Coordinates of C-alpha atoms in Angstrom, one line a residue:
M1462 CA -11.2 20.9 36.4
N1463 CA -13.7 20.8 39.9
R1464 CA -10.9 19.2 41.9
A1465 CA -8.3 21.8 41.0
I1466 CA -10.4 24.6 41.7
E1467 CA -11.7 23.1 45.5
I1468 CA -8.3 22.5 46.0
A1469 CA -6.8 26.2 44.9
A1470 CA -10.0 27.3 47.2
M1471 CA -8.9 25.6 50.3
I1472 CA -5.6 26.5 49.8
V1473 CA -7.3 30.6 49.6
G1474 CA -9.2 29.4 52.5
G1475 CA -6.6 27.9 54.7
V1476 CA -4.3 31.4 54.2
S1477 CA -6.7 33.4 55.2
L1478 CA -7.9 31.6 58.2
F1479 CA -4.1 32.1 59.5
L1480 CA -4.0 35.6 58.7
V1481 CA -7.1 36.3 60.5
C1482 CA -6.0 34.1 63.6
F1483 CA -2.7 35.4 63.5
L1484 CA -4.3 39.1 63.8
G1485 CA -6.5 38.1 66.7
F1486 CA -4.0 36.8 68.3
A1487 CA -2.3 39.8 68.0
A1488 CA -4.9 41.8 68.8
L1489 CA -5.8 40.0 72.2
A1490 CA -2.2 40.3 73.4
G1491 CA -2.5 43.5 73.2
V1492 CA 0.5 44.4 70.5
P1493 CA -0.3 47.1 68.2
L1494 CA -0.8 46.1 64.6
N1495 CA 2.3 48.0 63.4
E1496 CA 4.1 46.1 65.7
V1497 CA 3.1 42.4 64.8
A1498 CA 6.0 40.4 63.3
V1499 CA 6.0 40.5 59.7
I1500 CA 2.7 42.5 58.6
G1501 CA 3.3 44.9 60.9
K1502 CA 4.8 47.5 57.9
M1503 CA 1.9 46.9 56.7
F1504 CA 0.3 49.0 59.4
P1505 CA 0.6 53.4 59.7
E1506 CA 2.4 53.4 63.2
P1507 CA 0.1 55.5 65.7
T1508 CA 0.8 59.3 66.1
G1509 CA 0.9 60.6 69.8
G1510 CA -0.6 64.0 71.0
E1511 CA -1.7 66.1 73.5
G1512 CA -5.3 63.9 74.4
D1513 CA -3.6 60.6 74.1
I1514 CA -3.6 58.1 76.9
E1515 CA -1.2 58.3 79.3
S1516 CA 1.1 54.9 78.8
A1517 CA 0.8 52.5 81.5
P1518 CA 3.1 51.6 84.2
D1519 CA 5.7 49.4 83.3
H1520 CA 5.6 46.2 85.8
G1521 CA 9.1 44.9 84.8
T1522 CA 11.3 44.0 82.5
P1523 CA 10.5 44.3 78.5
A1524 CA 9.7 40.9 77.2
P1525 CA 12.7 40.4 74.3
E1526 CA 11.4 41.2 70.8
L1527 CA 11.8 37.4 68.8
P1528 CA 13.2 37.9 65.1
D1529 CA 10.4 37.1 62.2
R1530 CA 11.2 33.9 61.5
E1531 CA 10.6 32.7 65.4
V1532 CA 7.5 34.9 65.8
V1533 CA 5.9 33.1 63.0
A1534 CA 7.3 29.2 63.9
A1535 CA 5.7 29.9 66.9
S1536 CA 2.6 31.4 65.3
L1537 CA 2.5 28.1 63.6
G1538 CA 2.9 26.0 66.0
V1539 CA -0.3 27.4 67.4
L1540 CA -2.2 27.1 64.4
S1541 CA -1.5 23.5 64.0
A1542 CA -4.1 22.0 65.4
W1543 CA -5.8 23.2 62.4
T1544 CA -5.4 20.8 59.8
L1545 CA -7.0 20.4 56.4
E1546 CA -8.4 17.6 54.0
P1547 CA -6.4 16.0 51.9
P1548 CA -7.5 16.3 48.4
F1549 CA -6.8 12.7 48.0
S1550 CA -7.3 9.6 50.1
H1551 CA -4.5 6.8 49.7
A1552 CA -7.1 4.6 48.8
E1553 CA -7.5 7.7 45.4
L1554 CA -4.2 8.2 44.5
K1555 CA -3.3 4.5 44.8
S1556 CA -6.8 3.9 42.2
L1557 CA -5.6 7.1 39.8
A1558 CA -1.8 5.6 39.6
D1559 CA -3.1 2.1 39.2
E1560 CA -5.6 3.3 36.5
L1561 CA -2.6 5.7 34.8
K1562 CA -0.2 2.8 34.2
L1563 CA -3.5 0.3 33.0
K1564 CA -4.3 3.3 30.6
T1565 CA -0.4 3.5 29.6
L1566 CA -0.5 -0.3 29.2
Q1567 CA -3.2 -0.4 26.9
L1568 CA -1.4 2.6 24.7
D1569 CA 1.9 0.8 24.9
Q1570 CA -0.4 -2.5 23.5
R1571 CA -2.5 0.0 20.6
L1572 CA 0.6 1.3 19.5
K1573 CA 2.7 -2.0 19.0
R1574 CA -0.4 -3.8 17.4
V1575 CA -1.1 -0.4 15.1
T1576 CA 3.2 -0.9 14.1
E1577 CA 2.8 -4.6 13.5
R1578 CA -0.4 -3.4 11.1
E1579 CA 1.7 -0.7 9.3
E1580 CA 5.0 -3.5 9.3
L1581 CA 2.8 -5.9 7.9
A1582 CA 0.9 -3.0 5.5
D1583 CA 4.4 -2.6 4.4
Q1584 CA 5.4 -6.3 3.7
R1585 CA 2.0 -6.7 1.7
A1586 CA 2.9 -3.4 -0.6
Q1587 CA 6.3 -5.2 -0.9
D1588 CA 4.7 -8.0 -2.1
L1589 CA 2.7 -7.1 -4.4
A1590 CA 5.2 -4.6 -5.9
D1591 CA 7.9 -7.2 -6.4
Q1592 CA 4.6 -9.3 -8.2
F1593 CA 3.5 -7.1 -10.4
E1594 CA 7.4 -6.6 -10.8
T1595 CA 7.5 -10.0 -11.6
L1596 CA 4.3 -10.2 -13.5
D1597 CA 5.6 -7.3 -16.4
E1598 CA 8.3 -9.7 -16.3
L1599 CA 6.1 -12.2 -17.6
R1600 CA 4.1 -10.2 -19.8
A1601 CA 7.1 -8.3 -21.2
E1602 CA 9.2 -12.0 -22.1
L1603 CA 5.4 -13.4 -23.4
E1604 CA 5.2 -10.3 -26.4
A1605 CA 9.1 -10.7 -27.3
Y1606 CA 8.1 -14.7 -27.8
E1607 CA 4.8 -14.1 -29.5
A1608 CA 6.8 -11.6 -31.7
D1609 CA 9.1 -14.4 -32.5
L1610 CA 5.9 -16.9 -33.5
L1611 CA 4.3 -14.4 -36.2
L1612 CA 8.0 -13.8 -37.1
R1613 CA 8.7 -17.5 -37.7
A1614 CA 5.0 -18.1 -39.1
Q1615 CA 5.6 -15.1 -41.6
E1616 CA 9.0 -17.1 -42.8
V1617 CA 7.1 -20.1 -42.8
E1618 CA 4.5 -18.8 -44.8
R1619 CA 6.6 -16.9 -47.0
D1620 CA 9.1 -20.2 -47.2
E1621 CA 5.6 -22.2 -48.5
E1622 CA 4.9 -19.7 -51.0
A1623 CA 7.7 -19.6 -52.2
A1624 CA 7.8 -23.9 -52.3
A1625 CA 4.7 -23.5 -54.2
E1626 CA 5.9 -20.8 -56.6
L1627 CA 8.5 -23.5 -57.2
R1628 CA 6.4 -26.6 -57.6
A1629 CA 4.2 -24.4 -59.9
R1630 CA 7.0 -23.0 -62.0
R1631 CA 8.0 -27.0 -61.7
W1632 CA 4.3 -28.1 -64.0
D1633 CA 4.0 -25.3 -66.0
S1634 CA 7.6 -26.7 -67.2
L1635 CA 6.8 -29.9 -67.9
A1636 CA 3.9 -28.9 -69.2
R1637 CA 5.7 -26.9 -72.3
L1638 CA 7.1 -30.1 -72.9
F1639 CA 4.4 -32.1 -73.6
S1640 CA 2.9 -29.1 -75.2
E1641 CA 5.5 -29.6 -77.5
Q1642 CA 4.6 -32.9 -78.5
D1643 CA 1.9 -34.5 -79.8
A1644 CA -1.0 -35.8 -78.1
A1645 CA -0.5 -40.0 -78.7
E1646 CA 3.6 -39.4 -77.4
A1647 CA 2.4 -37.1 -74.8
G1648 CA -0.1 -39.2 -73.4
R1649 CA 2.1 -42.5 -73.4
R1650 CA 4.7 -40.4 -71.4
L1651 CA 2.0 -38.8 -68.9
Q1652 CA 1.1 -42.3 -67.3
A1653 CA 4.2 -42.1 -66.2
Y1654 CA 2.9 -40.0 -63.3
T1655 CA 0.9 -40.2 -60.8
P1656 CA -3.0 -39.1 -61.9
E1657 CA -2.7 -36.2 -59.4
E1658 CA 1.0 -35.3 -60.8
A1659 CA -0.8 -35.4 -64.4
T1660 CA -3.4 -33.5 -63.5
K1661 CA -1.4 -30.9 -62.4
I1662 CA 0.5 -31.1 -65.4
L1663 CA -2.6 -31.0 -67.5
R1664 CA -3.8 -28.4 -65.3
A1665 CA -0.4 -25.9 -66.6
L1666 CA -2.0 -26.8 -70.4
D1667 CA -4.5 -25.3 -72.5
E1668 CA -7.3 -26.8 -71.5
D1669 CA -8.5 -29.0 -75.3
L1670 CA -4.6 -29.7 -75.7
A1671 CA -5.5 -31.3 -72.0
V1672 CA -8.6 -33.3 -73.2
E1673 CA -7.0 -34.2 -76.2
I1674 CA -4.2 -36.1 -74.3
L1675 CA -6.8 -37.3 -71.9
N1676 CA -8.5 -38.7 -74.3
T1677 CA -5.9 -40.8 -75.7
F1678 CA -6.0 -43.1 -72.3
S1679 CA -8.1 -46.0 -72.2
G1680 CA -9.8 -49.0 -70.0
D1681 CA -9.3 -48.1 -66.7
K1682 CA -6.0 -45.7 -67.0
Y1683 CA -8.6 -43.2 -68.6
I1684 CA -11.4 -43.4 -65.4
E1685 CA -8.5 -43.1 -63.0
Y1686 CA -7.0 -40.4 -64.3
A1687 CA -10.3 -38.9 -65.5
E1688 CA -10.9 -38.7 -62.2
A1689 CA -8.4 -37.5 -60.7
W1690 CA -8.9 -35.0 -63.6
A1691 CA -12.4 -33.9 -62.3
A1692 CA -11.3 -33.9 -59.0
G1693 CA -8.6 -31.0 -59.3
A1694 CA -10.9 -28.8 -61.2
P1695 CA -11.1 -25.8 -59.8
S1696 CA -14.7 -25.0 -57.9
G1697 CA -17.5 -24.0 -60.6
E1698 CA -16.6 -25.7 -63.4

């Protein structure tokens, strides 16, 4: 800003100096101001009167009048000796141009780095979005697999309960057969089953009848079946 003001001041000063010198040369030449080329129209013509000084005698052929353009050109030729110092030297202009090129290059490089960072950030964002989508799909698959396992577990539990109920019915059916026989006959036939199976049959019978049938056993058979009976007793008995 200061440099621009300095240049403007130098231009105004140069123009002012030119006008002063132009008017000075015209005054020294004895030319009335109203007859000066270019700027003569700015001054009024002098009015003649009785007391006016007589005009100077004509000593020869009057000089031809020159067009305004030629007068200005001649005046500029005289003032060509007056030169103004340029606002910037060649070295300063070269330095400013180099500095401008350097700043432009730095801005281009910075813009390139920012663009690359934005592209990298966009790529990372896209990668994260893809990963989240993959995780969502995997979670959905795991939830479906978990639901399937839960359904299968429920089915297995129902099957086991059904199987246990069938086995319980089987032992109940056998127990009814043994309850219709006397203790000695029931004890003899009960020995065809393993101690664990016999215990399940006896547990399905009335406890007094089961003890009576068990007492028909003797020797090692009694000990073996009695221990199985004790082992299969519900807790607290």
